[in-house]
Tab-separated table of C-alpha atoms and ligand atoms in Angstrom:
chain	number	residue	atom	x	y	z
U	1074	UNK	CA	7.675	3.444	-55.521
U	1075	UNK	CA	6.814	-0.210	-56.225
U	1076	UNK	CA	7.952	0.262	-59.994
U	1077	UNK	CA	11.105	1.307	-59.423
U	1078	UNK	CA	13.800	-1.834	-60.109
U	1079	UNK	CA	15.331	-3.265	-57.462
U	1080	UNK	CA	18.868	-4.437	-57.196
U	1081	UNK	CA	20.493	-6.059	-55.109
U	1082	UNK	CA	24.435	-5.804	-55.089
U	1083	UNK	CA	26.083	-8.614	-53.154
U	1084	UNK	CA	29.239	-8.922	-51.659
U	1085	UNK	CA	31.469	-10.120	-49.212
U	1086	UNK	CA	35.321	-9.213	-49.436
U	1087	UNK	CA	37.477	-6.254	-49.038
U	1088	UNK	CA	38.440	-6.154	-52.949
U	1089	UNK	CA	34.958	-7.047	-53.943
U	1090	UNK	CA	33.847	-4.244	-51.338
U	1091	UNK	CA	36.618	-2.050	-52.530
U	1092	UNK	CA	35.213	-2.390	-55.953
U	1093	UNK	CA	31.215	-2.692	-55.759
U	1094	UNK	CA	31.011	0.782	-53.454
U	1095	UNK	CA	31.728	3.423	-56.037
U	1096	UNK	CA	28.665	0.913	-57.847
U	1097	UNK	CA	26.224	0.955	-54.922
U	1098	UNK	CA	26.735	4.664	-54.631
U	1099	UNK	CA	26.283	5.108	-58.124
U	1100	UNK	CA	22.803	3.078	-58.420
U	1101	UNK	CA	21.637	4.823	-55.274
U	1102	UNK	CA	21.622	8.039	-57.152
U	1103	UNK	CA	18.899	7.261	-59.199
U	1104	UNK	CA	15.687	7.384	-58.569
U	1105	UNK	CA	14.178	4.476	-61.044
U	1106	UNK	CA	16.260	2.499	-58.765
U	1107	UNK	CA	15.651	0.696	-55.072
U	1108	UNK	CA	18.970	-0.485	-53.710
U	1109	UNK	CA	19.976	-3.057	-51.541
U	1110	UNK	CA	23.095	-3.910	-50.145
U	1111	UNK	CA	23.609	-6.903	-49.191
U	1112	UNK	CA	27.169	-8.208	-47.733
U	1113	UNK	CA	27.899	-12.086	-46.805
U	1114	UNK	CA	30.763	-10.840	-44.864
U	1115	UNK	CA	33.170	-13.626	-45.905
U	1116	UNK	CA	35.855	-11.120	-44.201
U	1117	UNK	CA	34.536	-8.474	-41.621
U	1118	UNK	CA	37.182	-5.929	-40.117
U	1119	UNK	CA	39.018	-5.762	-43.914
U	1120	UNK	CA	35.062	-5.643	-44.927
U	1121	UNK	CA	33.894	-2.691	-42.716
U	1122	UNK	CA	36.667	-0.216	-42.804
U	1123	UNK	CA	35.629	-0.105	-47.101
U	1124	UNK	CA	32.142	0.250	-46.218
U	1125	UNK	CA	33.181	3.032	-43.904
U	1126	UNK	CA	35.366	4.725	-46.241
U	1127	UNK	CA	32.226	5.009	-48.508
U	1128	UNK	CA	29.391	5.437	-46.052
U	1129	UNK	CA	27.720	2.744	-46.907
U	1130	UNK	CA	25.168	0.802	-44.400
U	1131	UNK	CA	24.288	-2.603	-45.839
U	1132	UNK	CA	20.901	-3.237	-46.034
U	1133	UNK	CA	21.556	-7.294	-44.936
U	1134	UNK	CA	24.474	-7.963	-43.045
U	1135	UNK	CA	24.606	-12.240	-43.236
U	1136	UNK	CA	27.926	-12.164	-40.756
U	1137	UNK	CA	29.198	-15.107	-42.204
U	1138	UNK	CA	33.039	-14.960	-41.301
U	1139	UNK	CA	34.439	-17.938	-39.170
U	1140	UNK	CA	37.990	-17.852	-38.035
U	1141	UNK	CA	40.391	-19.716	-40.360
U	1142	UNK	CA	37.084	-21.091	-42.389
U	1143	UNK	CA	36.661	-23.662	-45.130
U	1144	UNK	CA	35.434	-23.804	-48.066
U	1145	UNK	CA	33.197	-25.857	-47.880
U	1146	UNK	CA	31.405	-24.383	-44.585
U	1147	UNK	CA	30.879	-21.051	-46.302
U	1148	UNK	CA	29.769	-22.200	-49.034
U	1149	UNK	CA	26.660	-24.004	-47.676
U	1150	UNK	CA	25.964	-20.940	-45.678
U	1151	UNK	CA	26.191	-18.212	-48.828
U	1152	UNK	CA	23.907	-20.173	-50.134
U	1153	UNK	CA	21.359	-20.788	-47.553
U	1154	UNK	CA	21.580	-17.085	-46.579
U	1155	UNK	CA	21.547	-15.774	-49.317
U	1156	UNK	CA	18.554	-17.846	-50.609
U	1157	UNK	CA	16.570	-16.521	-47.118
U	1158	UNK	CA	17.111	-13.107	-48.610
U	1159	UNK	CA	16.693	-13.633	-52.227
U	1160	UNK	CA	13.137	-15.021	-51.252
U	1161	UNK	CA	12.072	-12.091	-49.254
U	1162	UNK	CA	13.057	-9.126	-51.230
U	1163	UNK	CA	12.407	-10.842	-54.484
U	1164	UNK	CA	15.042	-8.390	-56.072
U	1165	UNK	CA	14.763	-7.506	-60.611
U	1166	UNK	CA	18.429	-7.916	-60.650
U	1167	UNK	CA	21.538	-9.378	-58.526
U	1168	UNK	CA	24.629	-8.586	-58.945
U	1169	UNK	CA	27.792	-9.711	-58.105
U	1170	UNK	CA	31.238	-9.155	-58.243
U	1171	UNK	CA	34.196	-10.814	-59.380
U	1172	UNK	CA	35.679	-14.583	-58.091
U	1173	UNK	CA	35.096	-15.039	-54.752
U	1174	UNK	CA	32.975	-17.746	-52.958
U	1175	UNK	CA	30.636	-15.021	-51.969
U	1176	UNK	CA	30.650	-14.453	-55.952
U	1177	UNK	CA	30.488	-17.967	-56.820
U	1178	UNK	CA	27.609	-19.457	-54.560
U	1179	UNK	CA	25.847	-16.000	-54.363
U	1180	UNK	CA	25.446	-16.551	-57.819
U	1181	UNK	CA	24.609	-19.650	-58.024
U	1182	UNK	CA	22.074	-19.100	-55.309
U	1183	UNK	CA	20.036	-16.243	-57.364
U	1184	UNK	CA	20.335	-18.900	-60.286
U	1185	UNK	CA	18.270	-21.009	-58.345
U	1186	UNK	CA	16.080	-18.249	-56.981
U	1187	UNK	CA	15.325	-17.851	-60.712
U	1188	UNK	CA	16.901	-14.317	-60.973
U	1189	UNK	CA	18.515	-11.905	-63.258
U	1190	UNK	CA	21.997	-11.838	-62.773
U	1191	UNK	CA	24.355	-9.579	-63.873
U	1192	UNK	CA	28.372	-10.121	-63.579
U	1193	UNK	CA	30.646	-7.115	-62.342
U	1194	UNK	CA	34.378	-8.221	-63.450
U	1195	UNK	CA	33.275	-10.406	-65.930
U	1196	UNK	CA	35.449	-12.203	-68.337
U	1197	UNK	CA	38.612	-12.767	-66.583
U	1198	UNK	CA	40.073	-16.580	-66.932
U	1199	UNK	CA	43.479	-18.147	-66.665
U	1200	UNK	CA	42.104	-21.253	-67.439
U	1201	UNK	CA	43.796	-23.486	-65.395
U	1202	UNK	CA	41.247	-24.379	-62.709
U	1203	UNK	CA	43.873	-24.571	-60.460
U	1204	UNK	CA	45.811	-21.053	-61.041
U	1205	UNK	CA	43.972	-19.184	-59.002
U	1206	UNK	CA	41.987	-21.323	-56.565
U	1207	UNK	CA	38.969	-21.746	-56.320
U	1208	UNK	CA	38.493	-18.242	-58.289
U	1209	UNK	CA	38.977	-19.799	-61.455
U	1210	UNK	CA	35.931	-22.114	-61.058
U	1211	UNK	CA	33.917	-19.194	-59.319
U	1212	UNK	CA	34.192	-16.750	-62.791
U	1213	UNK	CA	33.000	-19.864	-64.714
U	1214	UNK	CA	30.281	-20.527	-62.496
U	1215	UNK	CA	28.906	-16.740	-62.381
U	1216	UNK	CA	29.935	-15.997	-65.956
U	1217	UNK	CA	27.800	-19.250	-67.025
U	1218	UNK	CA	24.421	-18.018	-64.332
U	1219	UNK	CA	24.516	-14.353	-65.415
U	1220	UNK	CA	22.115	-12.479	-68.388
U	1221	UNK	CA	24.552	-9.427	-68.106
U	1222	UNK	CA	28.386	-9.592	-68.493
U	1223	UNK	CA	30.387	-6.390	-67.092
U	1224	UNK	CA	33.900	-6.970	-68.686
U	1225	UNK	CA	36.873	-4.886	-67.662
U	1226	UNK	CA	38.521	-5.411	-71.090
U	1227	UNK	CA	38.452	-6.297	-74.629
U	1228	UNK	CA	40.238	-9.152	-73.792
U	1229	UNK	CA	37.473	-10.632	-70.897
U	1230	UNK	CA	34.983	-9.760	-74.155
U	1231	UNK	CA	36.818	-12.110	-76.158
U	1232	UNK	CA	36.575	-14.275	-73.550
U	1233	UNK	CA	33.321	-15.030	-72.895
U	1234	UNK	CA	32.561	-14.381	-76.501
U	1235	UNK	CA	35.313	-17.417	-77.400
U	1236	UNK	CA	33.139	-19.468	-75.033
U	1237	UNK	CA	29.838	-19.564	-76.797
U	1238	UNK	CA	27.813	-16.814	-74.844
U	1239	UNK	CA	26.096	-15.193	-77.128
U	1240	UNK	CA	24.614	-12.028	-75.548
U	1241	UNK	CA	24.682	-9.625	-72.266
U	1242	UNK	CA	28.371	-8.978	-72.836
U	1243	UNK	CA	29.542	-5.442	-72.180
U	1244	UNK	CA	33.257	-3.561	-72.009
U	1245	UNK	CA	32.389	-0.732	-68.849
U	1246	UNK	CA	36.264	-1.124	-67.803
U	1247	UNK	CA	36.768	-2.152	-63.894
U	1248	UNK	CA	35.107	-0.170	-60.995
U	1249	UNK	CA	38.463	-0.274	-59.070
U	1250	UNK	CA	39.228	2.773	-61.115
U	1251	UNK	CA	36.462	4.556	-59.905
U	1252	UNK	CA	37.505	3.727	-56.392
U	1253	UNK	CA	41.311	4.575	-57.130
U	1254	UNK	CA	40.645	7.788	-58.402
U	1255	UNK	CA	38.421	8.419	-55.980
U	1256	UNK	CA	40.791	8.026	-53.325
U	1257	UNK	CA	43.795	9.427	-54.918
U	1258	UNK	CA	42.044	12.655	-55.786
U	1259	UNK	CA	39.702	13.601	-52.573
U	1260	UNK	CA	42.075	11.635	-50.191
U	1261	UNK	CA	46.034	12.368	-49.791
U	1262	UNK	CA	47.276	11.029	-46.270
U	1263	UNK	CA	50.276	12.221	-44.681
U	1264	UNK	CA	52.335	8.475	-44.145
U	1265	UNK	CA	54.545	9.721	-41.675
U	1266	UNK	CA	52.869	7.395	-39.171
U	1267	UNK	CA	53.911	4.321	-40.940
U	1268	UNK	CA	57.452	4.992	-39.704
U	1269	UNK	CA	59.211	4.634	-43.255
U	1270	UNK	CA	62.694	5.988	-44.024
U	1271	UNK	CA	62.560	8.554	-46.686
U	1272	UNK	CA	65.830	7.729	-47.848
U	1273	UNK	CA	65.114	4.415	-48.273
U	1274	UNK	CA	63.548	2.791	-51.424
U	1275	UNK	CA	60.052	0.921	-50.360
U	1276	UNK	CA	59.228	-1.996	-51.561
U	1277	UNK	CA	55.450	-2.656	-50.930
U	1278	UNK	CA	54.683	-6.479	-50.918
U	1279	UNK	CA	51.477	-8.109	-50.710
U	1280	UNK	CA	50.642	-11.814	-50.871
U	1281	UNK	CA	47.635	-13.867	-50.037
U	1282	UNK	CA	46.442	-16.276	-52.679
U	1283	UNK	CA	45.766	-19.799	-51.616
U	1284	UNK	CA	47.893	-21.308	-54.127
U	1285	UNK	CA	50.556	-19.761	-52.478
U	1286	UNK	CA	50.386	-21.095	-49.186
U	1287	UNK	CA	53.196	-23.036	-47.752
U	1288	UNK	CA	56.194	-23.352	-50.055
U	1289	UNK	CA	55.589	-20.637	-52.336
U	1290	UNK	CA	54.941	-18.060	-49.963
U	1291	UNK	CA	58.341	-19.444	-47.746
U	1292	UNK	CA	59.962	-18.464	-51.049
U	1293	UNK	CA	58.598	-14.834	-51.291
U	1294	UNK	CA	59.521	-14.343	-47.681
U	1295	UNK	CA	63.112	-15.737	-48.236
U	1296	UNK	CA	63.433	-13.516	-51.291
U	1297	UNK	CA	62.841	-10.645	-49.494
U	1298	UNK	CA	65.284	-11.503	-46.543
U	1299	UNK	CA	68.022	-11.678	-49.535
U	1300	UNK	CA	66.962	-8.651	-51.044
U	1301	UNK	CA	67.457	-6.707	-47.669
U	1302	UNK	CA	70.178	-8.182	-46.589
U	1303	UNK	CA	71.761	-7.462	-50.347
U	1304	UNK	CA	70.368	-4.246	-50.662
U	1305	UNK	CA	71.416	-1.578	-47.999
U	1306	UNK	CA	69.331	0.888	-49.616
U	1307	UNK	CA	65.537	-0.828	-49.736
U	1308	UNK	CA	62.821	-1.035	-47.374
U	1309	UNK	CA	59.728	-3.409	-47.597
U	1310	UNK	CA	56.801	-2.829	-46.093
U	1311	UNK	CA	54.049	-6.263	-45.933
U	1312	UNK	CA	50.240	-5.216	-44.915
U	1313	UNK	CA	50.105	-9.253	-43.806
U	1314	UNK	CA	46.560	-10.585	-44.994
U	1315	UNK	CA	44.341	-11.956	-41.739
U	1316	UNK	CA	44.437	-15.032	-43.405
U	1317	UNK	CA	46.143	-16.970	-40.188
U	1318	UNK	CA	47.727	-19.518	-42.779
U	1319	UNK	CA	49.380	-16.230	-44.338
U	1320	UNK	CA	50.577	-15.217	-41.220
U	1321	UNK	CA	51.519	-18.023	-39.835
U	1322	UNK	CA	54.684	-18.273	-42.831
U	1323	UNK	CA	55.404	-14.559	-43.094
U	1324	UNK	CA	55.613	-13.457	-39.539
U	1325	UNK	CA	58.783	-16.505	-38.571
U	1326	UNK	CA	60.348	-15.094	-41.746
U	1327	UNK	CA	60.080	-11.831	-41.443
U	1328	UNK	CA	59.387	-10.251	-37.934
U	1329	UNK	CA	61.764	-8.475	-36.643
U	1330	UNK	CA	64.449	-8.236	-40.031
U	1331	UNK	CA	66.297	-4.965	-39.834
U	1332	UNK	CA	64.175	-2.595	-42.660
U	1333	UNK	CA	61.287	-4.886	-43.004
U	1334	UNK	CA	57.827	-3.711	-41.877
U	1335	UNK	CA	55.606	-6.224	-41.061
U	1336	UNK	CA	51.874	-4.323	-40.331
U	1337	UNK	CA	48.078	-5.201	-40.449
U	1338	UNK	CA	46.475	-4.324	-43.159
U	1339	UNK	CA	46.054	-0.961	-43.979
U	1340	UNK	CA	42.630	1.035	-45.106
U	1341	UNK	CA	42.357	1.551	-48.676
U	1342	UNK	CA	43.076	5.064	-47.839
U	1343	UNK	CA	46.384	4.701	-46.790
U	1344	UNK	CA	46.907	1.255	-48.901
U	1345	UNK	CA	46.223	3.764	-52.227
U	1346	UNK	CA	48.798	6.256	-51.028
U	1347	UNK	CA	51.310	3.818	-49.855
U	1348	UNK	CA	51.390	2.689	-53.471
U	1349	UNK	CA	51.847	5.695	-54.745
U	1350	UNK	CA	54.860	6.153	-52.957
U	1351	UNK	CA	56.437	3.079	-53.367
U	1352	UNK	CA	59.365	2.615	-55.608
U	1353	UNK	CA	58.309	-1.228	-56.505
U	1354	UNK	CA	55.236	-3.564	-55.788
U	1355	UNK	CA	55.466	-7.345	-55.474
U	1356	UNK	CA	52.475	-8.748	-54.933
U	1357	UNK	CA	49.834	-11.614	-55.731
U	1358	UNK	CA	46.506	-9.469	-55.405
U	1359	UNK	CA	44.426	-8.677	-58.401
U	1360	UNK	CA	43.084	-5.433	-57.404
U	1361	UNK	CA	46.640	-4.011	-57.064
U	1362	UNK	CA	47.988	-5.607	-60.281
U	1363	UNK	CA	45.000	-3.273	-61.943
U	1364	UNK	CA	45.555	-0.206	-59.132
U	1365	UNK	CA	49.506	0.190	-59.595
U	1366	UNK	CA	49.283	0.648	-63.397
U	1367	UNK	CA	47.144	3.251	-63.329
U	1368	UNK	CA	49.875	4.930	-60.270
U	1369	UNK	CA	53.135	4.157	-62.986
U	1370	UNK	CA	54.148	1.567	-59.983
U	1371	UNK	CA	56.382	-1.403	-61.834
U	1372	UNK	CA	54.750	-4.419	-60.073
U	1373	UNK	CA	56.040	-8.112	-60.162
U	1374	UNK	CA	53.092	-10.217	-59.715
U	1375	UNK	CA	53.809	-13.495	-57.481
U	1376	UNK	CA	52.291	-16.387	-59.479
U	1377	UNK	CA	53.103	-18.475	-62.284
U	1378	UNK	CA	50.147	-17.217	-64.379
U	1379	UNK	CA	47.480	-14.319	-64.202
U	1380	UNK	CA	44.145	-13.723	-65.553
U	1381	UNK	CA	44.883	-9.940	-65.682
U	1382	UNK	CA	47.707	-10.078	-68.821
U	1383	UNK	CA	46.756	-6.734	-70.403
U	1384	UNK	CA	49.084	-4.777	-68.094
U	1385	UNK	CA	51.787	-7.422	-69.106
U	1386	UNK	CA	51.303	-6.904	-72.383
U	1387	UNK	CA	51.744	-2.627	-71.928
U	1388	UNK	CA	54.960	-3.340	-70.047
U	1389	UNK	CA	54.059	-2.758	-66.335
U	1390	UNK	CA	53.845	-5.576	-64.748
U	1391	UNK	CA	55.845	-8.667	-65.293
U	1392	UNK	CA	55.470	-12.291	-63.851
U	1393	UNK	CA	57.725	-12.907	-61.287
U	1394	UNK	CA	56.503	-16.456	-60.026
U	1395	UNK	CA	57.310	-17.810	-56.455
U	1396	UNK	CA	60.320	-19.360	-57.314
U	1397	UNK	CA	63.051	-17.647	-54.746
U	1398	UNK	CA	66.333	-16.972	-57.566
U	1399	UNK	CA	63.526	-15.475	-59.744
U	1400	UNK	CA	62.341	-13.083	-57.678
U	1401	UNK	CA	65.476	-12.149	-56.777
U	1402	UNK	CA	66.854	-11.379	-60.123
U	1403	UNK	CA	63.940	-9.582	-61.496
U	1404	UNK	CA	63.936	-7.044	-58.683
U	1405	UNK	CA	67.735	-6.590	-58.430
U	1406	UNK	CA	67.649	-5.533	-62.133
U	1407	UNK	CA	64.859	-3.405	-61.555
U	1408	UNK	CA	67.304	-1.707	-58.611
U	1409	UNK	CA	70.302	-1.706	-60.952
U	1410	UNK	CA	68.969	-1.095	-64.244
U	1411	UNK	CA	67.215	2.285	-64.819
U	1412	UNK	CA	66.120	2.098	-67.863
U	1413	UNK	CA	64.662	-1.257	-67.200
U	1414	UNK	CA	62.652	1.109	-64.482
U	1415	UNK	CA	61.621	3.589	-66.409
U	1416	UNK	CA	59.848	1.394	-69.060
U	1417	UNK	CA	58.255	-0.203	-66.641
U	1418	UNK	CA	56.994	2.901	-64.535
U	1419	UNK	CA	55.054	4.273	-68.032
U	1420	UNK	CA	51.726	4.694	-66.499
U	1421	UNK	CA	49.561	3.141	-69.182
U	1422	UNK	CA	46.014	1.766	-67.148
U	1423	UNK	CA	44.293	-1.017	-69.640
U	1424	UNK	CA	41.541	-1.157	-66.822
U	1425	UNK	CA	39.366	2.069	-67.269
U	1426	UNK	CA	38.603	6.034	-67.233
U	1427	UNK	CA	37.009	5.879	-63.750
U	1428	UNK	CA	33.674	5.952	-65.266
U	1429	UNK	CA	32.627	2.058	-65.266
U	1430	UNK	CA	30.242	2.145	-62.669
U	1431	UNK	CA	28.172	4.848	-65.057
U	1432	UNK	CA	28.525	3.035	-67.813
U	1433	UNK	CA	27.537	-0.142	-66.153
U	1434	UNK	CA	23.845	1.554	-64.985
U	1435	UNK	CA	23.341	3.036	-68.274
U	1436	UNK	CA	23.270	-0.532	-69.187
U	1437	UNK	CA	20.991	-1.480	-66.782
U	1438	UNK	CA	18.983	1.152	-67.711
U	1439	UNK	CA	18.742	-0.015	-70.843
U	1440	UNK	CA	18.334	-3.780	-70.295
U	1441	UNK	CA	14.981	-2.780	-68.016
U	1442	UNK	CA	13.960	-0.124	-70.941
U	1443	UNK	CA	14.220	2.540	-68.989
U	1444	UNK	CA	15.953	5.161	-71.411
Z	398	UD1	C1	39.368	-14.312	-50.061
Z	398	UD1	C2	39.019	-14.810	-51.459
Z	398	UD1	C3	40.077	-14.409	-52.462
Z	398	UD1	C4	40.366	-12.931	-52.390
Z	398	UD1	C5	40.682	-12.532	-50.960
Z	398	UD1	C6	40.826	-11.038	-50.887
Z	398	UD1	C7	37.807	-16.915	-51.686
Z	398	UD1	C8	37.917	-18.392	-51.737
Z	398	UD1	N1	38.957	-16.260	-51.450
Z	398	UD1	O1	40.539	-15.011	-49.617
Z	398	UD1	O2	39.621	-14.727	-53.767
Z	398	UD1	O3	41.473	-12.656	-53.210
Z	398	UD1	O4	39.602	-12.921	-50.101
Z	398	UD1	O5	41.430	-10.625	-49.713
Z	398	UD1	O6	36.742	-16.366	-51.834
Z	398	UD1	N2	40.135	-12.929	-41.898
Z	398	UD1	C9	39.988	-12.135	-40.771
Z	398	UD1	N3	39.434	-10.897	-40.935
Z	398	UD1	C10	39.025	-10.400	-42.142
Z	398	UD1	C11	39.222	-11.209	-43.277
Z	398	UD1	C12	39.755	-12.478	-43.139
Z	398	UD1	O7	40.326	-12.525	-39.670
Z	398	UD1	O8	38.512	-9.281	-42.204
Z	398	UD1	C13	40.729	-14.279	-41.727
Z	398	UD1	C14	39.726	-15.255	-41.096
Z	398	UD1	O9	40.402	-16.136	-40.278
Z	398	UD1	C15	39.162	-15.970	-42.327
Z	398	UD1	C16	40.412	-16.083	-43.165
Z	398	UD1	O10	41.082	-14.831	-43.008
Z	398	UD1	O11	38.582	-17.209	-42.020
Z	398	UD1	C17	40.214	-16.428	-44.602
Z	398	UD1	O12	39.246	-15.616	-45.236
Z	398	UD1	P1	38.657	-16.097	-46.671
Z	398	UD1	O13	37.751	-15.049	-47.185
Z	398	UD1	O14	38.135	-17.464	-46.575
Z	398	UD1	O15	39.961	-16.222	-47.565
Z	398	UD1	P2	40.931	-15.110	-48.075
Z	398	UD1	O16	42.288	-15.716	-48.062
Z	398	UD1	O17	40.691	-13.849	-47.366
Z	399	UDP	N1	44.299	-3.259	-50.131
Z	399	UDP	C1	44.062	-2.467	-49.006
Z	399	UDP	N2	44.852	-2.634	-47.911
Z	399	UDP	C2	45.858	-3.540	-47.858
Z	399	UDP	C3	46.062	-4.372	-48.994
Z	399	UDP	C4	45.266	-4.204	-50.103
Z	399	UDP	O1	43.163	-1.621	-49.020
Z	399	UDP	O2	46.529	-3.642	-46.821
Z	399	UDP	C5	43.417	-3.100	-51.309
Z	399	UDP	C6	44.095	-2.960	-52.649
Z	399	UDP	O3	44.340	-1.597	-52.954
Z	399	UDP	C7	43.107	-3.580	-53.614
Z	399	UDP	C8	42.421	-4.624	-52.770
Z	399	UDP	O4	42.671	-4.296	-51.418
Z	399	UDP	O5	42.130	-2.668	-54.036
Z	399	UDP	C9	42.956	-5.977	-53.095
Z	399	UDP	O6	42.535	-6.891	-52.164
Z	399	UDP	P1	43.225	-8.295	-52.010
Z	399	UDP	O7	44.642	-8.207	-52.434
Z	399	UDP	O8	42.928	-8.753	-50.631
Z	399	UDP	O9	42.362	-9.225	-52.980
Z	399	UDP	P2	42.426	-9.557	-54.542
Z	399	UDP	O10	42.388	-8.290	-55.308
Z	399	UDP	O11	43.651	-10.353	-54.781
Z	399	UDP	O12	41.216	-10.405	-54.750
């Protein structure tokens, strides 16, 4: 027992959740491995119904979540928590995942604790520091802590190669994979409860991003009232974020507009198949720009720039930005112009086989000689 290696995996979000699982489940598995799971809980209901879906009981639950929190609030207390932690288990490796704050000052915190560190989602930059914030600053700061570099894509490779780090970089493609096909083939819902017209087209919309508060998401919402009123034939259906400075814009917009569903968010269960049915996706998540690919879904991506271009560069997604005319025109002509449609809706997923989370242990096998 006491030479097995022990890992801890920390997170604290639903898409960090959403994406570390089919990883902790993974590791688990083998027996040259002790596990812990470790979650900040920087979001808790959106955090436990993941950990749910995938049985998992964390091993440290730090309960961080505040109401409408700062920045600045959870950041001291990732990092004193996790420190409390990193000092009693005195873990061989810690990973992390991704660009959150629980990413960021996790990180940082195991830098300081004088771990290994290993980066799940490396790679990914816009850089702009201010497109997206703060997770532009959090990839640098893990990216720069870390000994091994999980990239989703040649691209991240190039990366981190392009900024001087010289070894620990890997291409595993992105866990969300994993988890999407996961879902999609063990777990096909019946939507009926949802209460969507059939003969409708659905739009499914998603926006969150902090960037986007205030104007830009008053845009989106406006856009969308347009669209409805324009379009006799669409539907749109918004799982509205928790975030109360989300829904404190959307829901004046948009409650109560004649074929607009405004809902809480939904599991990953039904989130997955929701996507698969839906005709187009607007939206300024990551995970989904990755997910909907790999579905065929044509997605508009709400922001002026994204750190995820490779499905840009295949032809599924486009950049719609927050500007209202924009958005508008780009998913009118994807209405109106079938052909336009169909290129889009080629399923071509630059993100993965669904086998990152295996390829991502063999390398931690390796890196611990273990092979
Ligand atoms: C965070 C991440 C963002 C990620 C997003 C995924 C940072 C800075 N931001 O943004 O990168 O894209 O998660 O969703 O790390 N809330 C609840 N219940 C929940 C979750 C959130 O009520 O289960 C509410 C709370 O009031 C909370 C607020 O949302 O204070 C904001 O949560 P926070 O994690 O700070 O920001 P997100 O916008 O969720
Ligand atoms: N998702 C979900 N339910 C929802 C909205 C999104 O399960 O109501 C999933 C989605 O499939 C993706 C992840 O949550 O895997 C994305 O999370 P989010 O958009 O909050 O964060 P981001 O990816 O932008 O960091």
């Amino acid at each position: 027992m006491t030479n097995k290696i022990k890992i801890a995996l920390v997170f604290g979000t639903r898409p960090e959740a959403i994406k570390m699982c089919p990883l902790v489940k993974r590791l688990k598995q083998n027996p040259l491995f002790h596990v812990l799971t470790v979650v900040t809980a920087q979001h808790r209901q959106i955090l436990d119904s993941v950990l749910e879906l995938f049985d998992i009981k964390p091993d440290y639950d730090l309960n961080l979540m505040k109401p409408n929190q700062n920045l600045w609030d959870l950041s001291s207390d990732i990092l004193l928590k996790t420190k409390e932690v990193f000092e009693k288990e005195d873990p061989d490796l810690i990973l992390v995942h991704g660009d959150t704050t629980t990413a960021g000052l996790s990180a940082l915190s195991a830098f300081y604790a004088r771990k290994k560190i290993g980066h799940v989602e490396a790679g990914l930059r816009t850089f702009d520091k201010n497109y997206p914030f703060p997770e532009e600053i959090n990839r640098v700061i893990v990216d720069s802590v870390s000994d091994l570099m999980f990239c989703p894509t040649e691209l991240a490779v190039n990366n981190l190669k392009n900024s001087n780090i010289k070894q620990g970089i890997y291409k595993t493609g992105n866990t969300v994979i994993d988890a999407l096909l996961y879902v999609i083939e063990n777990k096909k819902i019946n939507l009926d409860y949802l209460g969507l017209d059939k003969n409708l087209k659905t739009i499914l919309l998603t926006s969150h991003r902090r960037e986007n508060f205030g104007k830009p998401l008053e845009n989106i919402c406006n856009a969308v009232k347009e669209l409805i009123e324009k379009n006799k034939d669409i539907q749109v259906i918004y799982p509205v974020h928790p975030n109360p400075n989300v829904r404190n814009t959307v829901y004046p917009i948009l409650d109560n507009i004649e074929r607009v569903k405004l809902v809480e968010p939904l599991d990953y269960v039904p989130f997955c198949n929701l996507m698969k049915e839906a005709h187009i996706i607007l939206t300024d998540s990551g995970g989904v720009q990755e997910e909907a690919p790999a579905l065929g879904k044509p997605v508009l991506v709400l922001r002026e720039e994204t750190e995820r271009p490779e499905a840009v560069e295949y032809g599924g997604v486009k950049l719609a930005g927050t500007n209202k005319e924009n958005i508008i025109s780009m998913v009118q002509t994807l209405l109106d112009n079938n052909e336009e449609y169909q290129k889009m809706s080629k399923a071509v997923n630059p993100y993965g086989d669904g086998r990152a989370s295996e390829y991502i242990e063999n390398i931690i096998l390796d890196y611990f000689n273990l092979k």
